[in-house]
Amino acid sequence: SGLGEEKESRLIEVLFSSVSVRQLLIAKVLALGAAGLLQVLVWLITSPLLLNLASSSFGGFLSDIQIPSNFIVLGVVYFVLGYLLFAVLSVGIGGISASESEGHNLSMIYIMMGFIPLWFFGAFINFPNSSIWVVLSIFPVTAPVQTMLRLGVSDIPAWQLLLSIGVLALSVLGGFILSTKIYRMFMLMYGKRPSLKEIFRGLKSA
């Protein structure tokens, strides 16, 4: 999101003299969301072209591949919401990080968490609707990847999809509110990262 770099270079002080914390972070999140949507549009446009090219090169059997429209729509929804969740979490981490490199290292924690479903794909494929996989479909960080994996191999009840999307959307909103508070409290703290105790105390008093 660039916030870590701006904080480290102290450019953030200049920015906050012109705009509010909320305005800056909304602009950052919307910019990341727009970048995510652009990627989706590129994939949607190029995928049929690449499939046709592959079909003509390797045989007509590829032309029989049909991707359900609901799978595409849900894929876009989960990609955008997952991308926005990543953006708001990055904002919060940028607020507490002492440097840009530290922010990148902390970000890797929840990025790796998001791909937990892929690590256990072998166990998942045989029992796609077991309780643990349903829970991971609802847990915000793993929901985008886990839900799309489940949709690829089985049907998912409508209530689970609605619950998953609802929880993910609320997590984006809640994450943005918390990240805004965190960044406002610690944006001018240089050279050290606040402890968890300091963060919780600050959120409690905010």
PDB file of C-alpha atoms in Angstrom:
ATOM      1  CA  SER A   1       0.000   0.000   0.000  1.00  0.00           C
ATOM      2  CA  GLY A   2       3.083   2.284   0.239  1.00  0.00           C
ATOM      3  CA  LEU A   3       2.167   3.447   3.755  1.00  0.00           C
ATOM      4  CA  GLY A   4       5.224   1.816   5.306  1.00  0.00           C
ATOM      5  CA  GLU A   5       7.530   3.594   2.870  1.00  0.00           C
ATOM      6  CA  GLU A   6       5.766   6.919   3.417  1.00  0.00           C
ATOM      7  CA  LYS A   7       5.993   6.507   7.164  1.00  0.00           C
ATOM      8  CA  GLU A   8       9.662   5.509   7.058  1.00  0.00           C
ATOM      9  CA  SER A   9      10.546   8.500   4.858  1.00  0.00           C
ATOM     10  CA  ARG A  10       8.338  10.763   7.004  1.00  0.00           C
ATOM     11  CA  LEU A  11       6.416  11.791   3.907  1.00  0.00           C
ATOM     12  CA  ILE A  12       3.346  10.791   5.890  1.00  0.00           C
ATOM     13  CA  GLU A  13       3.660  13.984   7.961  1.00  0.00           C
ATOM     14  CA  VAL A  14       3.345  16.085   4.800  1.00  0.00           C
ATOM     15  CA  LEU A  15       0.368  14.037   3.563  1.00  0.00           C
ATOM     16  CA  PHE A  16      -1.501  14.357   6.845  1.00  0.00           C
ATOM     17  CA  SER A  17      -1.079  18.121   6.752  1.00  0.00           C
ATOM     18  CA  SER A  18      -3.283  18.112   3.635  1.00  0.00           C
ATOM     19  CA  VAL A  19      -5.745  15.232   4.130  1.00  0.00           C
ATOM     20  CA  SER A  20      -7.236  13.315   7.031  1.00  0.00           C
ATOM     21  CA  VAL A  21      -6.184   9.814   7.992  1.00  0.00           C
ATOM     22  CA  ARG A  22      -9.493   8.388   6.800  1.00  0.00           C
ATOM     23  CA  GLN A  23      -9.342  10.166   3.446  1.00  0.00           C
ATOM     24  CA  LEU A  24      -5.816   8.932   2.780  1.00  0.00           C
ATOM     25  CA  LEU A  25      -6.571   5.338   3.753  1.00  0.00           C
ATOM     26  CA  ILE A  26      -9.813   5.272   1.752  1.00  0.00           C
ATOM     27  CA  ALA A  27      -7.861   6.465  -1.278  1.00  0.00           C
ATOM     28  CA  LYS A  28      -5.221   3.768  -0.707  1.00  0.00           C
ATOM     29  CA  VAL A  29      -7.777   0.975  -0.321  1.00  0.00           C
ATOM     30  CA  LEU A  30      -9.792   2.116  -3.340  1.00  0.00           C
ATOM     31  CA  ALA A  31      -6.621   2.263  -5.420  1.00  0.00           C
ATOM     32  CA  LEU A  32      -5.751  -1.300  -4.442  1.00  0.00           C
ATOM     33  CA  GLY A  33      -9.339  -2.387  -5.114  1.00  0.00           C
ATOM     34  CA  ALA A  34      -9.238  -0.789  -8.561  1.00  0.00           C
ATOM     35  CA  ALA A  35      -5.975  -2.591  -9.290  1.00  0.00           C
ATOM     36  CA  GLY A  36      -7.634  -5.864  -8.273  1.00  0.00           C
ATOM     37  CA  LEU A  37     -10.635  -5.220 -10.516  1.00  0.00           C
ATOM     38  CA  LEU A  38      -8.327  -4.454 -13.412  1.00  0.00           C
ATOM     39  CA  GLN A  39      -6.662  -7.833 -12.944  1.00  0.00           C
ATOM     40  CA  VAL A  40     -10.067  -9.534 -12.928  1.00  0.00           C
ATOM     41  CA  LEU A  41     -11.070  -7.787 -16.144  1.00  0.00           C
ATOM     42  CA  VAL A  42      -7.819  -8.808 -17.827  1.00  0.00           C
ATOM     43  CA  TRP A  43      -8.381 -12.438 -16.800  1.00  0.00           C
ATOM     44  CA  LEU A  44     -11.999 -12.414 -17.967  1.00  0.00           C
ATOM     45  CA  ILE A  45     -11.040 -10.981 -21.339  1.00  0.00           C
ATOM     46  CA  THR A  46      -7.953 -13.086 -21.997  1.00  0.00           C
ATOM     47  CA  SER A  47      -9.128 -16.449 -20.603  1.00  0.00           C
ATOM     48  CA  PRO A  48     -11.557 -17.265 -23.480  1.00  0.00           C
ATOM     49  CA  LEU A  49      -8.933 -16.215 -26.023  1.00  0.00           C
ATOM     50  CA  LEU A  50      -6.273 -18.399 -24.425  1.00  0.00           C
ATOM     51  CA  LEU A  51      -8.707 -21.323 -24.167  1.00  0.00           C
ATOM     52  CA  ASN A  52      -9.576 -21.048 -27.862  1.00  0.00           C
ATOM     53  CA  LEU A  53      -5.901 -20.853 -28.777  1.00  0.00           C
ATOM     54  CA  ALA A  54      -5.099 -23.898 -26.663  1.00  0.00           C
ATOM     55  CA  SER A  55      -8.070 -25.763 -28.127  1.00  0.00           C
ATOM     56  CA  SER A  56      -6.906 -25.172 -31.692  1.00  0.00           C
ATOM     57  CA  SER A  57      -3.352 -26.168 -30.789  1.00  0.00           C
ATOM     58  CA  PHE A  58      -3.948 -29.263 -28.660  1.00  0.00           C
ATOM     59  CA  GLY A  59      -7.246 -30.606 -29.891  1.00  0.00           C
ATOM     60  CA  GLY A  60     -10.916 -29.870 -29.698  1.00  0.00           C
ATOM     61  CA  PHE A  61     -11.458 -31.492 -26.299  1.00  0.00           C
ATOM     62  CA  LEU A  62     -10.613 -28.196 -24.591  1.00  0.00           C
ATOM     63  CA  SER A  63     -13.545 -26.547 -26.333  1.00  0.00           C
ATOM     64  CA  ASP A  64     -15.864 -28.814 -24.335  1.00  0.00           C
ATOM     65  CA  ILE A  65     -14.743 -27.194 -21.085  1.00  0.00           C
ATOM     66  CA  GLN A  66     -17.597 -25.114 -19.699  1.00  0.00           C
ATOM     67  CA  ILE A  67     -17.179 -22.816 -16.713  1.00  0.00           C
ATOM     68  CA  PRO A  68     -20.531 -22.106 -14.992  1.00  0.00           C
ATOM     69  CA  SER A  69     -21.471 -18.441 -14.911  1.00  0.00           C
ATOM     70  CA  ASN A  70     -22.134 -18.558 -11.150  1.00  0.00           C
ATOM     71  CA  PHE A  71     -18.583 -19.822 -10.621  1.00  0.00           C
ATOM     72  CA  ILE A  72     -17.218 -16.812 -12.511  1.00  0.00           C
ATOM     73  CA  VAL A  73     -19.449 -14.343 -10.636  1.00  0.00           C
ATOM     74  CA  LEU A  74     -18.532 -15.795  -7.241  1.00  0.00           C
ATOM     75  CA  GLY A  75     -14.886 -15.859  -8.249  1.00  0.00           C
ATOM     76  CA  VAL A  76     -15.009 -12.118  -8.969  1.00  0.00           C
ATOM     77  CA  VAL A  77     -16.853 -11.397  -5.693  1.00  0.00           C
ATOM     78  CA  TYR A  78     -14.388 -13.376  -3.589  1.00  0.00           C
ATOM     79  CA  PHE A  79     -11.381 -11.984  -5.417  1.00  0.00           C
ATOM     80  CA  VAL A  80     -12.466  -8.373  -4.868  1.00  0.00           C
ATOM     81  CA  LEU A  81     -13.458  -8.868  -1.223  1.00  0.00           C
ATOM     82  CA  GLY A  82     -10.306 -10.878  -0.512  1.00  0.00           C
ATOM     83  CA  TYR A  83      -8.206  -8.202  -2.192  1.00  0.00           C
ATOM     84  CA  LEU A  84      -9.869  -5.468  -0.126  1.00  0.00           C
ATOM     85  CA  LEU A  85      -9.342  -7.459   3.079  1.00  0.00           C
ATOM     86  CA  PHE A  86      -5.667  -7.772   2.185  1.00  0.00           C
ATOM     87  CA  ALA A  87      -5.573  -3.996   1.605  1.00  0.00           C
ATOM     88  CA  VAL A  88      -7.138  -3.020   4.937  1.00  0.00           C
ATOM     89  CA  LEU A  89      -4.944  -5.476   6.855  1.00  0.00           C
ATOM     90  CA  SER A  90      -1.921  -4.003   5.102  1.00  0.00           C
ATOM     91  CA  VAL A  91      -3.009  -0.558   6.271  1.00  0.00           C
ATOM     92  CA  GLY A  92      -3.101  -1.697   9.894  1.00  0.00           C
ATOM     93  CA  ILE A  93       0.260  -3.407   9.617  1.00  0.00           C
ATOM     94  CA  GLY A  94       1.718  -0.320   7.958  1.00  0.00           C
ATOM     95  CA  GLY A  95       0.597   1.686  10.968  1.00  0.00           C
ATOM     96  CA  ILE A  96       2.430  -0.434  13.527  1.00  0.00           C
ATOM     97  CA  SER A  97       5.532  -1.356  11.534  1.00  0.00           C
ATOM     98  CA  ALA A  98       8.818   0.332  12.345  1.00  0.00           C
ATOM     99  CA  SER A  99       9.988   0.021   8.736  1.00  0.00           C
ATOM    100  CA  GLU A 100       8.744  -0.961   5.290  1.00  0.00           C
ATOM    101  CA  SER A 101      10.637  -4.271   5.362  1.00  0.00           C
ATOM    102  CA  GLU A 102       9.111  -5.155   8.732  1.00  0.00           C
ATOM    103  CA  GLY A 103       5.682  -4.422   7.294  1.00  0.00           C
ATOM    104  CA  HIS A 104       6.302  -6.794   4.382  1.00  0.00           C
ATOM    105  CA  ASN A 105       7.440  -9.529   6.781  1.00  0.00           C
ATOM    106  CA  LEU A 106       4.350  -9.144   8.960  1.00  0.00           C
ATOM    107  CA  SER A 107       2.110  -9.142   5.878  1.00  0.00           C
ATOM    108  CA  MET A 108       3.449 -12.538   4.872  1.00  0.00           C
ATOM    109  CA  ILE A 109       1.781 -14.056   7.953  1.00  0.00           C
ATOM    110  CA  TYR A 110      -1.796 -13.476   6.795  1.00  0.00           C
ATOM    111  CA  ILE A 111      -0.901 -14.005   3.147  1.00  0.00           C
ATOM    112  CA  MET A 112       0.344 -17.500   4.018  1.00  0.00           C
ATOM    113  CA  MET A 113      -2.753 -18.086   6.158  1.00  0.00           C
ATOM    114  CA  GLY A 114      -4.924 -17.376   3.141  1.00  0.00           C
ATOM    115  CA  PHE A 115      -3.358 -20.279   1.261  1.00  0.00           C
ATOM    116  CA  ILE A 116      -3.748 -22.850   4.049  1.00  0.00           C
ATOM    117  CA  PRO A 117      -6.505 -24.633   2.025  1.00  0.00           C
ATOM    118  CA  LEU A 118      -4.022 -25.329  -0.776  1.00  0.00           C
ATOM    119  CA  TRP A 119      -1.552 -26.910   1.630  1.00  0.00           C
ATOM    120  CA  PHE A 120      -4.129 -29.519   2.642  1.00  0.00           C
ATOM    121  CA  PHE A 121      -5.767 -29.949  -0.756  1.00  0.00           C
ATOM    122  CA  GLY A 122      -5.031 -33.681  -0.788  1.00  0.00           C
ATOM    123  CA  ALA A 123      -6.997 -34.200   2.424  1.00  0.00           C
ATOM    124  CA  PHE A 124      -9.721 -31.783   1.376  1.00  0.00           C
ATOM    125  CA  ILE A 125     -10.527 -33.275  -2.029  1.00  0.00           C
ATOM    126  CA  ASN A 126     -12.021 -36.467  -0.572  1.00  0.00           C
ATOM    127  CA  PHE A 127     -14.249 -34.719   1.980  1.00  0.00           C
ATOM    128  CA  PRO A 128     -14.959 -31.211   0.630  1.00  0.00           C
ATOM    129  CA  ASN A 129     -17.988 -30.648   2.868  1.00  0.00           C
ATOM    130  CA  SER A 130     -16.545 -31.771   6.191  1.00  0.00           C
ATOM    131  CA  SER A 131     -16.800 -29.353   9.138  1.00  0.00           C
ATOM    132  CA  ILE A 132     -13.225 -28.067   9.001  1.00  0.00           C
ATOM    133  CA  TRP A 133     -13.527 -27.066   5.342  1.00  0.00           C
ATOM    134  CA  VAL A 134     -16.880 -25.388   5.968  1.00  0.00           C
ATOM    135  CA  VAL A 135     -15.294 -23.361   8.784  1.00  0.00           C
ATOM    136  CA  LEU A 136     -12.397 -22.330   6.530  1.00  0.00           C
ATOM    137  CA  SER A 137     -14.978 -21.257   3.924  1.00  0.00           C
ATOM    138  CA  ILE A 138     -16.401 -18.806   6.444  1.00  0.00           C
ATOM    139  CA  PHE A 139     -13.197 -17.645   8.158  1.00  0.00           C
ATOM    140  CA  PRO A 140     -12.428 -14.365   6.319  1.00  0.00           C
ATOM    141  CA  VAL A 141      -8.723 -14.873   5.611  1.00  0.00           C
ATOM    142  CA  THR A 142      -9.163 -18.350   4.092  1.00  0.00           C
ATOM    143  CA  ALA A 143     -12.690 -17.914   2.673  1.00  0.00           C
ATOM    144  CA  PRO A 144     -11.781 -16.765  -0.877  1.00  0.00           C
ATOM    145  CA  VAL A 145      -9.455 -19.685  -1.649  1.00  0.00           C
ATOM    146  CA  GLN A 146     -11.355 -22.338   0.317  1.00  0.00           C
ATOM    147  CA  THR A 147     -14.777 -21.478  -1.106  1.00  0.00           C
ATOM    148  CA  MET A 148     -13.570 -21.503  -4.700  1.00  0.00           C
ATOM    149  CA  LEU A 149     -11.878 -24.876  -4.123  1.00  0.00           C
ATOM    150  CA  ARG A 150     -15.115 -26.293  -2.723  1.00  0.00           C
ATOM    151  CA  LEU A 151     -17.137 -24.882  -5.620  1.00  0.00           C
ATOM    152  CA  GLY A 152     -14.781 -26.627  -8.011  1.00  0.00           C
ATOM    153  CA  VAL A 153     -15.493 -30.087  -6.606  1.00  0.00           C
ATOM    154  CA  SER A 154     -18.937 -29.936  -4.971  1.00  0.00           C
ATOM    155  CA  ASP A 155     -22.087 -27.906  -4.411  1.00  0.00           C
ATOM    156  CA  ILE A 156     -22.218 -25.449  -1.521  1.00  0.00           C
ATOM    157  CA  PRO A 157     -25.523 -24.643   0.204  1.00  0.00           C
ATOM    158  CA  ALA A 158     -26.736 -21.115  -0.518  1.00  0.00           C
ATOM    159  CA  TRP A 159     -26.784 -20.198   3.166  1.00  0.00           C
ATOM    160  CA  GLN A 160     -23.103 -21.048   3.514  1.00  0.00           C
ATOM    161  CA  LEU A 161     -22.220 -18.868   0.523  1.00  0.00           C
ATOM    162  CA  LEU A 162     -24.276 -15.968   1.857  1.00  0.00           C
ATOM    163  CA  LEU A 163     -22.784 -16.347   5.332  1.00  0.00           C
ATOM    164  CA  SER A 164     -19.271 -16.551   3.922  1.00  0.00           C
ATOM    165  CA  ILE A 165     -19.672 -13.454   1.738  1.00  0.00           C
ATOM    166  CA  GLY A 166     -21.411 -11.547   4.551  1.00  0.00           C
ATOM    167  CA  VAL A 167     -18.677 -12.322   7.085  1.00  0.00           C
ATOM    168  CA  LEU A 168     -15.991 -11.421   4.555  1.00  0.00           C
ATOM    169  CA  ALA A 169     -17.660  -8.093   3.689  1.00  0.00           C
ATOM    170  CA  LEU A 170     -18.128  -7.218   7.379  1.00  0.00           C
ATOM    171  CA  SER A 171     -14.481  -8.132   8.002  1.00  0.00           C
ATOM    172  CA  VAL A 172     -13.407  -5.682   5.307  1.00  0.00           C
ATOM    173  CA  LEU A 173     -15.483  -2.930   6.931  1.00  0.00           C
ATOM    174  CA  GLY A 174     -14.413  -3.800  10.476  1.00  0.00           C
ATOM    175  CA  GLY A 175     -10.785  -4.191   9.407  1.00  0.00           C
ATOM    176  CA  PHE A 176     -10.840  -0.759   7.801  1.00  0.00           C
ATOM    177  CA  ILE A 177     -12.259   0.877  10.934  1.00  0.00           C
ATOM    178  CA  LEU A 178      -9.673  -0.803  13.179  1.00  0.00           C
ATOM    179  CA  SER A 179      -6.809  -0.120  10.782  1.00  0.00           C
ATOM    180  CA  THR A 180      -7.775   3.550  10.578  1.00  0.00           C
ATOM    181  CA  LYS A 181      -7.695   3.825  14.380  1.00  0.00           C
ATOM    182  CA  ILE A 182      -4.377   1.984  14.582  1.00  0.00           C
ATOM    183  CA  TYR A 183      -2.776   4.122  11.907  1.00  0.00           C
ATOM    184  CA  ARG A 184      -4.048   7.328  13.493  1.00  0.00           C
ATOM    185  CA  MET A 185      -2.570   6.328  16.868  1.00  0.00           C
ATOM    186  CA  PHE A 186       0.812   5.058  15.708  1.00  0.00           C
ATOM    187  CA  MET A 187       1.482   6.861  12.432  1.00  0.00           C
ATOM    188  CA  LEU A 188       4.108   9.111  13.989  1.00  0.00           C
ATOM    189  CA  MET A 189       5.844   6.406  16.044  1.00  0.00           C
ATOM    190  CA  TYR A 190       9.255   5.919  14.474  1.00  0.00           C
ATOM    191  CA  GLY A 191      11.973   3.354  15.109  1.00  0.00           C
ATOM    192  CA  LYS A 192       9.919   0.895  17.168  1.00  0.00           C
ATOM    193  CA  ARG A 193       6.842  -1.252  16.824  1.00  0.00           C
ATOM    194  CA  PRO A 194       4.115  -0.874  19.482  1.00  0.00           C
ATOM    195  CA  SER A 195       3.479  -3.895  21.668  1.00  0.00           C
ATOM    196  CA  LEU A 196       0.182  -5.758  21.594  1.00  0.00           C
ATOM    197  CA  LYS A 197      -0.576  -4.279  25.008  1.00  0.00           C
ATOM    198  CA  GLU A 198      -0.095  -0.756  23.648  1.00  0.00           C
ATOM    199  CA  ILE A 199      -2.275  -1.527  20.614  1.00  0.00           C
ATOM    200  CA  PHE A 200      -5.142  -2.937  22.689  1.00  0.00           C
ATOM    201  CA  ARG A 201      -4.894  -0.088  25.178  1.00  0.00           C
ATOM    202  CA  GLY A 202      -4.987   2.420  22.354  1.00  0.00           C
ATOM    203  CA  LEU A 203      -7.998   0.764  20.694  1.00  0.00           C
ATOM    204  CA  LYS A 204      -9.795   0.635  24.021  1.00  0.00           C
ATOM    205  CA  SER A 205      -9.287   4.335  24.643  1.00  0.00           C
ATOM    206  CA  ALA A 206     -10.059   5.363  21.038  1.00  0.00           C
TER     207      ALA A 206
END
